[in-house]
């Protein structure tokens, strides 16, 4: 996953006008146990030759004092912070621009896109060794699309129900995620790193002069009834692609308090908006990638949002 994240970063940086900003990111911890985990994680970064800088309140070889985190993020209040891990090559991107650019590049390589075409089921046939293979798709309009190559399921919240039509189980569910955007804060620019607080399970990032704060709560709070029903039934309607839910600040009071304690200037501005929408998560908060069981030519890629709060 570290290698894939590095490849993705390099791709975005090379794409051109997709809103890429190399902000870097920093993870903060508030206990000695979490600091130990942070120190251990640096071995993986070193193995993949990813630049990093460790900060620690305790003597650790190569680590800088926690107070020096202020040099890369002057707005932070570091009271109670025991350590931090800065990865300077991380960045942020405009998702819509990046998506359109990826589509453009894929078309240049011969890919065909069918917007608004909904797949209702996968067609399968028997193959060797007791396995099956996907040999076509059935569209909502009744059209059949036949093919002989491999198929990749990367349909987010629809993957679970689509894979079931071929007899495969993909253990995912929708977990609505709420983030809010504070008004403009003096000193905020895209040069500030994205901040992740491990114990509080929040992230803080620059957002057009303001600050965006999101939280991954557990156990889940304020679950919209429609989402709870879909998770139980295993079916998401095809017209839910742009669906958002009503803002629920009650699901993240602890996260907002933690963010305002970490960046005190947030207490001096208001909240100008927010987004409460669906995220697709796996059962164990790890991405699900690879060939589907008992299907010779069907592969899956989902659950990547699970990585955000780890």
PDB file of C-alpha atoms in Angstrom:
ATOM      1  CA  UNK A   1       0.000   0.000   0.000  1.00  0.00           C
ATOM      2  CA  UNK A   2       2.896   2.348   0.691  1.00  0.00           C
ATOM      3  CA  UNK A   3       4.261   1.717  -2.794  1.00  0.00           C
ATOM      4  CA  UNK A   4       0.828   2.240  -4.370  1.00  0.00           C
ATOM      5  CA  UNK A   5       0.338   5.495  -2.479  1.00  0.00           C
ATOM      6  CA  UNK A   6       3.726   6.687  -3.717  1.00  0.00           C
ATOM      7  CA  UNK A   7       2.834   5.773  -7.299  1.00  0.00           C
ATOM      8  CA  UNK A   8      -0.496   7.636  -6.998  1.00  0.00           C
ATOM      9  CA  UNK A   9       1.262  10.714  -5.646  1.00  0.00           C
ATOM     10  CA  UNK A  10       3.737  10.696  -8.515  1.00  0.00           C
ATOM     11  CA  UNK A  11       0.913  10.310 -11.050  1.00  0.00           C
ATOM     12  CA  UNK A  12      -1.032  13.266  -9.666  1.00  0.00           C
ATOM     13  CA  UNK A  13       2.081  15.423  -9.552  1.00  0.00           C
ATOM     14  CA  UNK A  14       2.785  14.668 -13.230  1.00  0.00           C
ATOM     15  CA  UNK A  15      -0.772  15.208 -14.496  1.00  0.00           C
ATOM     16  CA  UNK A  16      -0.661  18.972 -14.719  1.00  0.00           C
ATOM     17  CA  UNK A  17      -3.723  21.061 -13.942  1.00  0.00           C
ATOM     18  CA  UNK A  18      -5.491  18.862 -11.372  1.00  0.00           C
ATOM     19  CA  UNK A  19      -5.059  21.093  -8.310  1.00  0.00           C
ATOM     20  CA  UNK A  20      -2.075  19.150  -6.973  1.00  0.00           C
ATOM     21  CA  UNK A  21      -0.308  20.805  -4.018  1.00  0.00           C
ATOM     22  CA  UNK A  22       2.566  19.085  -2.264  1.00  0.00           C
ATOM     23  CA  UNK A  23       1.514  20.056   1.238  1.00  0.00           C
ATOM     24  CA  UNK A  24       3.093  17.157   3.068  1.00  0.00           C
ATOM     25  CA  UNK A  25       1.276  15.532   5.979  1.00  0.00           C
ATOM     26  CA  UNK A  26       1.952  15.041   9.653  1.00  0.00           C
ATOM     27  CA  UNK A  27       0.526  12.510  12.060  1.00  0.00           C
ATOM     28  CA  UNK A  28       0.350  13.499  15.722  1.00  0.00           C
ATOM     29  CA  UNK A  29       0.168  11.243  18.784  1.00  0.00           C
ATOM     30  CA  UNK A  30      -0.541  11.996  22.447  1.00  0.00           C
ATOM     31  CA  UNK A  31       0.642   8.870  24.263  1.00  0.00           C
ATOM     32  CA  UNK A  32       3.879   6.957  24.627  1.00  0.00           C
ATOM     33  CA  UNK A  33       2.227   3.790  23.303  1.00  0.00           C
ATOM     34  CA  UNK A  34       1.162   5.564  20.105  1.00  0.00           C
ATOM     35  CA  UNK A  35       4.620   7.126  19.851  1.00  0.00           C
ATOM     36  CA  UNK A  36       6.109   3.628  19.908  1.00  0.00           C
ATOM     37  CA  UNK A  37       3.834   2.638  17.022  1.00  0.00           C
ATOM     38  CA  UNK A  38       4.806   5.782  15.145  1.00  0.00           C
ATOM     39  CA  UNK A  39       8.510   4.975  15.548  1.00  0.00           C
ATOM     40  CA  UNK A  40       7.921   1.427  14.294  1.00  0.00           C
ATOM     41  CA  UNK A  41       6.092   2.720  11.212  1.00  0.00           C
ATOM     42  CA  UNK A  42       9.181   4.621  10.097  1.00  0.00           C
ATOM     43  CA  UNK A  43      10.854   1.314   9.205  1.00  0.00           C
ATOM     44  CA  UNK A  44       8.300   0.747   6.462  1.00  0.00           C
ATOM     45  CA  UNK A  45       8.868   4.251   5.114  1.00  0.00           C
ATOM     46  CA  UNK A  46      12.608   3.689   5.172  1.00  0.00           C
ATOM     47  CA  UNK A  47      12.231   0.361   3.334  1.00  0.00           C
ATOM     48  CA  UNK A  48      10.405   2.150   0.495  1.00  0.00           C
ATOM     49  CA  UNK A  49      12.801   5.112   0.592  1.00  0.00           C
ATOM     50  CA  UNK A  50      10.041   7.586   1.413  1.00  0.00           C
ATOM     51  CA  UNK A  51      11.393  10.758   3.051  1.00  0.00           C
ATOM     52  CA  UNK A  52      10.146  11.424   6.574  1.00  0.00           C
ATOM     53  CA  UNK A  53      10.999  13.274   9.738  1.00  0.00           C
ATOM     54  CA  UNK A  54      10.160  11.969  13.185  1.00  0.00           C
ATOM     55  CA  UNK A  55       9.446  14.247  16.145  1.00  0.00           C
ATOM     56  CA  UNK A  56       9.485  12.925  19.698  1.00  0.00           C
ATOM     57  CA  UNK A  57       9.207  14.056  23.299  1.00  0.00           C
ATOM     58  CA  UNK A  58      11.461  11.120  24.256  1.00  0.00           C
ATOM     59  CA  UNK A  59      15.004  10.393  23.079  1.00  0.00           C
ATOM     60  CA  UNK A  60      14.716   8.596  19.725  1.00  0.00           C
ATOM     61  CA  UNK A  61      17.610   8.375  17.229  1.00  0.00           C
ATOM     62  CA  UNK A  62      17.079  10.818  14.370  1.00  0.00           C
ATOM     63  CA  UNK A  63      14.022  12.469  15.957  1.00  0.00           C
ATOM     64  CA  UNK A  64      13.639  16.206  16.458  1.00  0.00           C
ATOM     65  CA  UNK A  65      11.946  17.823  19.469  1.00  0.00           C
ATOM     66  CA  UNK A  66       8.148  18.068  19.257  1.00  0.00           C
ATOM     67  CA  UNK A  67       8.409  21.854  19.545  1.00  0.00           C
ATOM     68  CA  UNK A  68       9.983  22.011  16.078  1.00  0.00           C
ATOM     69  CA  UNK A  69       6.708  20.854  14.488  1.00  0.00           C
ATOM     70  CA  UNK A  70       5.726  24.528  14.723  1.00  0.00           C
ATOM     71  CA  UNK A  71       8.247  25.244  11.976  1.00  0.00           C
ATOM     72  CA  UNK A  72       6.143  23.333   9.423  1.00  0.00           C
ATOM     73  CA  UNK A  73       2.712  24.194  10.893  1.00  0.00           C
ATOM     74  CA  UNK A  74       2.821  27.415  12.953  1.00  0.00           C
ATOM     75  CA  UNK A  75      -0.899  27.293  13.826  1.00  0.00           C
ATOM     76  CA  UNK A  76      -0.643  24.138  15.944  1.00  0.00           C
ATOM     77  CA  UNK A  77      -0.916  24.109  19.721  1.00  0.00           C
ATOM     78  CA  UNK A  78       1.410  21.249  20.707  1.00  0.00           C
ATOM     79  CA  UNK A  79       0.385  20.948  24.374  1.00  0.00           C
ATOM     80  CA  UNK A  80       0.080  17.243  25.165  1.00  0.00           C
ATOM     81  CA  UNK A  81       1.572  16.092  21.856  1.00  0.00           C
ATOM     82  CA  UNK A  82       4.136  13.326  22.431  1.00  0.00           C
ATOM     83  CA  UNK A  83       5.288  12.868  18.846  1.00  0.00           C
ATOM     84  CA  UNK A  84       4.750  13.426  15.168  1.00  0.00           C
ATOM     85  CA  UNK A  85       5.676  11.954  11.805  1.00  0.00           C
ATOM     86  CA  UNK A  86       6.092  14.320   8.848  1.00  0.00           C
ATOM     87  CA  UNK A  87       6.059  12.984   5.275  1.00  0.00           C
ATOM     88  CA  UNK A  88       6.862  15.989   3.066  1.00  0.00           C
ATOM     89  CA  UNK A  89       5.994  14.451  -0.322  1.00  0.00           C
ATOM     90  CA  UNK A  90       2.284  13.937   0.449  1.00  0.00           C
ATOM     91  CA  UNK A  91      -0.227  16.338  -1.066  1.00  0.00           C
ATOM     92  CA  UNK A  92      -3.803  17.238  -1.897  1.00  0.00           C
ATOM     93  CA  UNK A  93      -5.607  17.255  -5.236  1.00  0.00           C
ATOM     94  CA  UNK A  94      -8.913  18.449  -6.687  1.00  0.00           C
ATOM     95  CA  UNK A  95     -10.830  15.155  -7.065  1.00  0.00           C
ATOM     96  CA  UNK A  96     -13.069  16.326  -9.934  1.00  0.00           C
ATOM     97  CA  UNK A  97     -10.160  17.686 -11.981  1.00  0.00           C
ATOM     98  CA  UNK A  98      -8.090  14.570 -11.317  1.00  0.00           C
ATOM     99  CA  UNK A  99     -10.946  12.299 -12.377  1.00  0.00           C
ATOM    100  CA  UNK A 100     -11.485  14.156 -15.651  1.00  0.00           C
ATOM    101  CA  UNK A 101      -7.764  14.062 -16.387  1.00  0.00           C
ATOM    102  CA  UNK A 102      -7.593  10.309 -15.753  1.00  0.00           C
ATOM    103  CA  UNK A 103     -10.533   9.771 -18.094  1.00  0.00           C
ATOM    104  CA  UNK A 104      -8.848  11.898 -20.755  1.00  0.00           C
ATOM    105  CA  UNK A 105      -5.593   9.965 -20.493  1.00  0.00           C
ATOM    106  CA  UNK A 106      -7.413   6.621 -20.592  1.00  0.00           C
ATOM    107  CA  UNK A 107      -9.296   7.634 -23.741  1.00  0.00           C
ATOM    108  CA  UNK A 108      -6.012   8.594 -25.363  1.00  0.00           C
ATOM    109  CA  UNK A 109      -4.879   5.013 -24.710  1.00  0.00           C
ATOM    110  CA  UNK A 110      -8.006   3.560 -26.307  1.00  0.00           C
ATOM    111  CA  UNK A 111     -10.365   3.152 -23.341  1.00  0.00           C
ATOM    112  CA  UNK A 112     -14.109   3.557 -23.915  1.00  0.00           C
ATOM    113  CA  UNK A 113     -16.365   5.235 -21.346  1.00  0.00           C
ATOM    114  CA  UNK A 114     -20.137   4.872 -21.187  1.00  0.00           C
ATOM    115  CA  UNK A 115     -21.536   7.504 -18.837  1.00  0.00           C
ATOM    116  CA  UNK A 116     -24.883   6.781 -17.241  1.00  0.00           C
ATOM    117  CA  UNK A 117     -24.724   3.113 -18.270  1.00  0.00           C
ATOM    118  CA  UNK A 118     -25.774   0.994 -15.308  1.00  0.00           C
ATOM    119  CA  UNK A 119     -24.754  -2.632 -14.947  1.00  0.00           C
ATOM    120  CA  UNK A 120     -27.445  -4.751 -13.290  1.00  0.00           C
ATOM    121  CA  UNK A 121     -25.587  -8.081 -13.165  1.00  0.00           C
ATOM    122  CA  UNK A 122     -22.561 -10.066 -14.261  1.00  0.00           C
ATOM    123  CA  UNK A 123     -22.959 -13.021 -16.640  1.00  0.00           C
ATOM    124  CA  UNK A 124     -20.866 -16.079 -15.817  1.00  0.00           C
ATOM    125  CA  UNK A 125     -20.032 -19.368 -17.463  1.00  0.00           C
ATOM    126  CA  UNK A 126     -18.214 -22.508 -16.307  1.00  0.00           C
ATOM    127  CA  UNK A 127     -14.455 -22.606 -16.660  1.00  0.00           C
ATOM    128  CA  UNK A 128     -11.619 -24.945 -15.771  1.00  0.00           C
ATOM    129  CA  UNK A 129     -10.886 -26.440 -12.326  1.00  0.00           C
ATOM    130  CA  UNK A 130     -14.430 -25.945 -11.074  1.00  0.00           C
ATOM    131  CA  UNK A 131     -14.188 -22.184 -11.370  1.00  0.00           C
ATOM    132  CA  UNK A 132     -16.383 -19.751 -13.272  1.00  0.00           C
ATOM    133  CA  UNK A 133     -15.513 -16.776 -15.414  1.00  0.00           C
ATOM    134  CA  UNK A 134     -17.346 -13.573 -16.213  1.00  0.00           C
ATOM    135  CA  UNK A 135     -18.125 -13.450 -19.920  1.00  0.00           C
ATOM    136  CA  UNK A 136     -20.495 -10.499 -20.065  1.00  0.00           C
ATOM    137  CA  UNK A 137     -22.607  -7.824 -18.418  1.00  0.00           C
ATOM    138  CA  UNK A 138     -26.345  -7.254 -18.340  1.00  0.00           C
ATOM    139  CA  UNK A 139     -27.268  -3.568 -18.439  1.00  0.00           C
ATOM    140  CA  UNK A 140     -30.295  -1.983 -16.793  1.00  0.00           C
ATOM    141  CA  UNK A 141     -31.828  -1.375 -20.215  1.00  0.00           C
ATOM    142  CA  UNK A 142     -31.645  -5.098 -21.020  1.00  0.00           C
ATOM    143  CA  UNK A 143     -28.628  -4.831 -23.319  1.00  0.00           C
ATOM    144  CA  UNK A 144     -26.018  -7.557 -23.027  1.00  0.00           C
ATOM    145  CA  UNK A 145     -22.332  -6.746 -23.355  1.00  0.00           C
ATOM    146  CA  UNK A 146     -20.140  -9.764 -24.045  1.00  0.00           C
ATOM    147  CA  UNK A 147     -16.371  -9.939 -23.670  1.00  0.00           C
ATOM    148  CA  UNK A 148     -13.629 -12.478 -23.194  1.00  0.00           C
ATOM    149  CA  UNK A 149     -11.095 -10.562 -21.137  1.00  0.00           C
ATOM    150  CA  UNK A 150     -10.897  -9.748 -17.436  1.00  0.00           C
ATOM    151  CA  UNK A 151     -13.307  -7.503 -15.537  1.00  0.00           C
ATOM    152  CA  UNK A 152     -12.409  -5.157 -12.658  1.00  0.00           C
ATOM    153  CA  UNK A 153     -15.116  -4.169 -10.195  1.00  0.00           C
ATOM    154  CA  UNK A 154     -14.314  -0.690  -8.872  1.00  0.00           C
ATOM    155  CA  UNK A 155     -17.824   0.604  -8.284  1.00  0.00           C
ATOM    156  CA  UNK A 156     -17.590   1.775  -4.675  1.00  0.00           C
ATOM    157  CA  UNK A 157     -20.806   1.256  -2.724  1.00  0.00           C
ATOM    158  CA  UNK A 158     -22.335  -0.840  -5.547  1.00  0.00           C
ATOM    159  CA  UNK A 159     -19.599  -3.503  -5.591  1.00  0.00           C
ATOM    160  CA  UNK A 160     -21.161  -5.721  -2.944  1.00  0.00           C
ATOM    161  CA  UNK A 161     -24.465  -6.204  -4.777  1.00  0.00           C
ATOM    162  CA  UNK A 162     -22.837  -6.499  -8.194  1.00  0.00           C
ATOM    163  CA  UNK A 163     -20.353  -9.160  -7.065  1.00  0.00           C
ATOM    164  CA  UNK A 164     -23.211 -11.185  -5.572  1.00  0.00           C
ATOM    165  CA  UNK A 165     -24.742 -11.589  -9.038  1.00  0.00           C
ATOM    166  CA  UNK A 166     -21.657 -13.691  -9.846  1.00  0.00           C
ATOM    167  CA  UNK A 167     -21.777 -15.563  -6.534  1.00  0.00           C
ATOM    168  CA  UNK A 168     -18.956 -13.618  -4.857  1.00  0.00           C
ATOM    169  CA  UNK A 169     -19.102 -11.874  -1.483  1.00  0.00           C
ATOM    170  CA  UNK A 170     -17.255  -8.569  -1.029  1.00  0.00           C
ATOM    171  CA  UNK A 171     -17.531  -7.510   2.654  1.00  0.00           C
ATOM    172  CA  UNK A 172     -18.131  -3.774   2.403  1.00  0.00           C
ATOM    173  CA  UNK A 173     -20.640  -1.346   3.879  1.00  0.00           C
ATOM    174  CA  UNK A 174     -21.377   2.368   3.649  1.00  0.00           C
ATOM    175  CA  UNK A 175     -20.279   4.528   6.574  1.00  0.00           C
ATOM    176  CA  UNK A 176     -21.461   8.137   6.153  1.00  0.00           C
ATOM    177  CA  UNK A 177     -18.645  10.584   6.776  1.00  0.00           C
ATOM    178  CA  UNK A 178     -19.076  14.174   7.966  1.00  0.00           C
ATOM    179  CA  UNK A 179     -16.571  16.970   7.549  1.00  0.00           C
ATOM    180  CA  UNK A 180     -16.946  20.698   8.058  1.00  0.00           C
ATOM    181  CA  UNK A 181     -15.184  23.716   6.587  1.00  0.00           C
ATOM    182  CA  UNK A 182     -14.282  26.667   8.793  1.00  0.00           C
ATOM    183  CA  UNK A 183     -14.190  30.231   7.473  1.00  0.00           C
ATOM    184  CA  UNK A 184     -10.904  31.750   6.383  1.00  0.00           C
ATOM    185  CA  UNK A 185      -8.179  31.605   9.005  1.00  0.00           C
ATOM    186  CA  UNK A 186      -5.180  33.981   8.912  1.00  0.00           C
ATOM    187  CA  UNK A 187      -2.009  32.147   7.954  1.00  0.00           C
ATOM    188  CA  UNK A 188      -3.715  29.291   6.104  1.00  0.00           C
ATOM    189  CA  UNK A 189      -2.423  28.353   2.662  1.00  0.00           C
ATOM    190  CA  UNK A 190      -1.771  25.202   0.670  1.00  0.00           C
ATOM    191  CA  UNK A 191       1.749  25.171   2.076  1.00  0.00           C
ATOM    192  CA  UNK A 192       0.417  23.826   5.389  1.00  0.00           C
ATOM    193  CA  UNK A 193       0.607  20.049   5.807  1.00  0.00           C
ATOM    194  CA  UNK A 194      -2.458  17.874   6.259  1.00  0.00           C
ATOM    195  CA  UNK A 195      -2.695  16.934   9.961  1.00  0.00           C
ATOM    196  CA  UNK A 196      -3.946  13.580  11.246  1.00  0.00           C
ATOM    197  CA  UNK A 197      -4.513  13.037  14.961  1.00  0.00           C
ATOM    198  CA  UNK A 198      -4.383   9.336  15.706  1.00  0.00           C
ATOM    199  CA  UNK A 199      -6.167   9.170  19.076  1.00  0.00           C
ATOM    200  CA  UNK A 200      -8.869  11.710  18.191  1.00  0.00           C
ATOM    201  CA  UNK A 201      -9.377  10.128  14.737  1.00  0.00           C
ATOM    202  CA  UNK A 202      -9.565  13.515  13.007  1.00  0.00           C
ATOM    203  CA  UNK A 203      -7.861  15.091  10.033  1.00  0.00           C
ATOM    204  CA  UNK A 204      -7.308  18.791   9.386  1.00  0.00           C
ATOM    205  CA  UNK A 205      -6.374  20.233   6.023  1.00  0.00           C
ATOM    206  CA  UNK A 206      -6.263  23.601   4.244  1.00  0.00           C
ATOM    207  CA  UNK A 207      -9.373  24.373   2.195  1.00  0.00           C
ATOM    208  CA  UNK A 208      -9.308  27.549   0.046  1.00  0.00           C
ATOM    209  CA  UNK A 209      -8.036  29.752   2.869  1.00  0.00           C
ATOM    210  CA  UNK A 210     -10.131  27.973   5.469  1.00  0.00           C
ATOM    211  CA  UNK A 211      -9.701  24.731   7.375  1.00  0.00           C
ATOM    212  CA  UNK A 212     -11.519  21.453   6.733  1.00  0.00           C
ATOM    213  CA  UNK A 213     -11.991  19.116   9.709  1.00  0.00           C
ATOM    214  CA  UNK A 214     -13.249  15.563   9.410  1.00  0.00           C
ATOM    215  CA  UNK A 215     -13.713  12.784  11.920  1.00  0.00           C
ATOM    216  CA  UNK A 216     -14.051   9.008  11.718  1.00  0.00           C
ATOM    217  CA  UNK A 217     -16.158   8.178  14.713  1.00  0.00           C
ATOM    218  CA  UNK A 218     -16.555   4.778  16.277  1.00  0.00           C
ATOM    219  CA  UNK A 219     -19.017   3.373  17.057  1.00  0.00           C
ATOM    220  CA  UNK A 220     -20.846   5.059  14.234  1.00  0.00           C
ATOM    221  CA  UNK A 221     -23.211   7.862  15.252  1.00  0.00           C
ATOM    222  CA  UNK A 222     -26.179   9.503  13.527  1.00  0.00           C
ATOM    223  CA  UNK A 223     -26.487   6.793  10.878  1.00  0.00           C
ATOM    224  CA  UNK A 224     -29.149   7.889   8.349  1.00  0.00           C
ATOM    225  CA  UNK A 225     -31.944   5.281   8.406  1.00  0.00           C
ATOM    226  CA  UNK A 226     -31.783   4.886   4.618  1.00  0.00           C
ATOM    227  CA  UNK A 227     -28.090   3.931   4.824  1.00  0.00           C
ATOM    228  CA  UNK A 228     -28.661   1.498   7.686  1.00  0.00           C
ATOM    229  CA  UNK A 229     -31.383  -0.180   5.634  1.00  0.00           C
ATOM    230  CA  UNK A 230     -29.144  -0.434   2.565  1.00  0.00           C
ATOM    231  CA  UNK A 231     -26.317  -1.968   4.580  1.00  0.00           C
ATOM    232  CA  UNK A 232     -28.695  -4.604   5.965  1.00  0.00           C
ATOM    233  CA  UNK A 233     -30.312  -5.351   2.612  1.00  0.00           C
ATOM    234  CA  UNK A 234     -27.113  -5.150   0.584  1.00  0.00           C
ATOM    235  CA  UNK A 235     -28.650  -2.992  -2.126  1.00  0.00           C
ATOM    236  CA  UNK A 236     -27.880   0.604  -3.148  1.00  0.00           C
ATOM    237  CA  UNK A 237     -30.079   2.169  -5.858  1.00  0.00           C
ATOM    238  CA  UNK A 238     -28.371   3.216  -9.051  1.00  0.00           C
ATOM    239  CA  UNK A 239     -29.449   6.844  -8.731  1.00  0.00           C
ATOM    240  CA  UNK A 240     -27.561   7.379  -5.441  1.00  0.00           C
ATOM    241  CA  UNK A 241     -24.319   8.476  -7.121  1.00  0.00           C
ATOM    242  CA  UNK A 242     -24.595  12.126  -6.027  1.00  0.00           C
ATOM    243  CA  UNK A 243     -26.419  11.494  -2.782  1.00  0.00           C
ATOM    244  CA  UNK A 244     -25.595  13.532   0.315  1.00  0.00           C
ATOM    245  CA  UNK A 245     -27.161  13.508   3.771  1.00  0.00           C
ATOM    246  CA  UNK A 246     -28.154  16.298   6.119  1.00  0.00           C
ATOM    247  CA  UNK A 247     -25.272  17.825   8.081  1.00  0.00           C
ATOM    248  CA  UNK A 248     -24.896  16.156  11.492  1.00  0.00           C
ATOM    249  CA  UNK A 249     -22.539  18.112  13.716  1.00  0.00           C
ATOM    250  CA  UNK A 250     -23.775  16.014  16.641  1.00  0.00           C
ATOM    251  CA  UNK A 251     -21.751  13.091  15.300  1.00  0.00           C
ATOM    252  CA  UNK A 252     -18.423  14.867  15.783  1.00  0.00           C
ATOM    253  CA  UNK A 253     -18.509  17.158  18.877  1.00  0.00           C
ATOM    254  CA  UNK A 254     -15.361  15.573  20.314  1.00  0.00           C
ATOM    255  CA  UNK A 255     -13.589  15.924  16.985  1.00  0.00           C
ATOM    256  CA  UNK A 256     -14.471  19.609  16.660  1.00  0.00           C
ATOM    257  CA  UNK A 257     -13.317  20.275  20.221  1.00  0.00           C
ATOM    258  CA  UNK A 258     -10.037  18.474  19.535  1.00  0.00           C
ATOM    259  CA  UNK A 259      -9.500  20.439  16.313  1.00  0.00           C
ATOM    260  CA  UNK A 260     -10.127  23.783  18.023  1.00  0.00           C
ATOM    261  CA  UNK A 261      -7.762  22.839  20.851  1.00  0.00           C
ATOM    262  CA  UNK A 262      -5.098  21.916  18.314  1.00  0.00           C
ATOM    263  CA  UNK A 263      -5.630  25.060  16.202  1.00  0.00           C
ATOM    264  CA  UNK A 264      -6.920  27.731  18.628  1.00  0.00           C
ATOM    265  CA  UNK A 265      -7.549  30.233  15.824  1.00  0.00           C
ATOM    266  CA  UNK A 266     -10.506  28.077  14.753  1.00  0.00           C
ATOM    267  CA  UNK A 267     -12.367  29.332  17.834  1.00  0.00           C
ATOM    268  CA  UNK A 268     -12.343  32.824  16.326  1.00  0.00           C
ATOM    269  CA  UNK A 269     -14.130  31.935  13.070  1.00  0.00           C
ATOM    270  CA  UNK A 270     -17.367  30.255  12.128  1.00  0.00           C
ATOM    271  CA  UNK A 271     -18.247  27.163  10.127  1.00  0.00           C
ATOM    272  CA  UNK A 272     -19.260  28.023   6.580  1.00  0.00           C
ATOM    273  CA  UNK A 273     -20.342  24.603   5.385  1.00  0.00           C
ATOM    274  CA  UNK A 274     -19.808  20.892   5.367  1.00  0.00           C
ATOM    275  CA  UNK A 275     -20.384  17.620   3.566  1.00  0.00           C
ATOM    276  CA  UNK A 276     -22.056  14.478   4.929  1.00  0.00           C
ATOM    277  CA  UNK A 277     -21.828  11.719   2.371  1.00  0.00           C
ATOM    278  CA  UNK A 278     -21.222   7.996   1.820  1.00  0.00           C
ATOM    279  CA  UNK A 279     -17.833   6.341   2.240  1.00  0.00           C
ATOM    280  CA  UNK A 280     -17.309   2.676   1.357  1.00  0.00           C
ATOM    281  CA  UNK A 281     -15.411   0.747   4.014  1.00  0.00           C
ATOM    282  CA  UNK A 282     -14.266  -2.832   4.343  1.00  0.00           C
ATOM    283  CA  UNK A 283     -14.970  -4.991   7.377  1.00  0.00           C
ATOM    284  CA  UNK A 284     -11.400  -4.761   8.707  1.00  0.00           C
ATOM    285  CA  UNK A 285     -10.570  -1.236   7.469  1.00  0.00           C
ATOM    286  CA  UNK A 286      -8.148  -2.546   4.872  1.00  0.00           C
ATOM    287  CA  UNK A 287      -8.523  -2.132   1.096  1.00  0.00           C
ATOM    288  CA  UNK A 288      -9.922  -5.134  -0.762  1.00  0.00           C
ATOM    289  CA  UNK A 289      -7.904  -5.872  -3.894  1.00  0.00           C
ATOM    290  CA  UNK A 290      -7.360  -8.898  -6.067  1.00  0.00           C
ATOM    291  CA  UNK A 291      -9.175 -11.739  -7.791  1.00  0.00           C
ATOM    292  CA  UNK A 292     -12.623 -12.669  -6.549  1.00  0.00           C
ATOM    293  CA  UNK A 293     -12.913 -16.215  -5.127  1.00  0.00           C
ATOM    294  CA  UNK A 294     -13.842 -18.902  -7.664  1.00  0.00           C
ATOM    295  CA  UNK A 295     -13.979 -16.414 -10.530  1.00  0.00           C
ATOM    296  CA  UNK A 296     -11.135 -16.869 -12.960  1.00  0.00           C
ATOM    297  CA  UNK A 297     -11.128 -13.415 -14.559  1.00  0.00           C
ATOM    298  CA  UNK A 298     -12.919 -11.074 -12.117  1.00  0.00           C
ATOM    299  CA  UNK A 299     -11.019  -8.692  -9.873  1.00  0.00           C
ATOM    300  CA  UNK A 300     -12.051  -6.136  -7.253  1.00  0.00           C
ATOM    301  CA  UNK A 301     -10.633  -2.847  -5.938  1.00  0.00           C
ATOM    302  CA  UNK A 302     -12.523  -1.145  -3.118  1.00  0.00           C
ATOM    303  CA  UNK A 303     -12.343  -0.011   0.508  1.00  0.00           C
ATOM    304  CA  UNK A 304      -9.551   2.524  -0.018  1.00  0.00           C
ATOM    305  CA  UNK A 305     -11.283   5.150   2.126  1.00  0.00           C
ATOM    306  CA  UNK A 306     -10.661   2.858   5.083  1.00  0.00           C
ATOM    307  CA  UNK A 307      -7.007   3.900   4.953  1.00  0.00           C
ATOM    308  CA  UNK A 308      -7.701   7.576   5.647  1.00  0.00           C
ATOM    309  CA  UNK A 309      -8.179   7.214   9.378  1.00  0.00           C
ATOM    310  CA  UNK A 310      -5.483   4.639  10.074  1.00  0.00           C
TER     311      UNK A 310
END
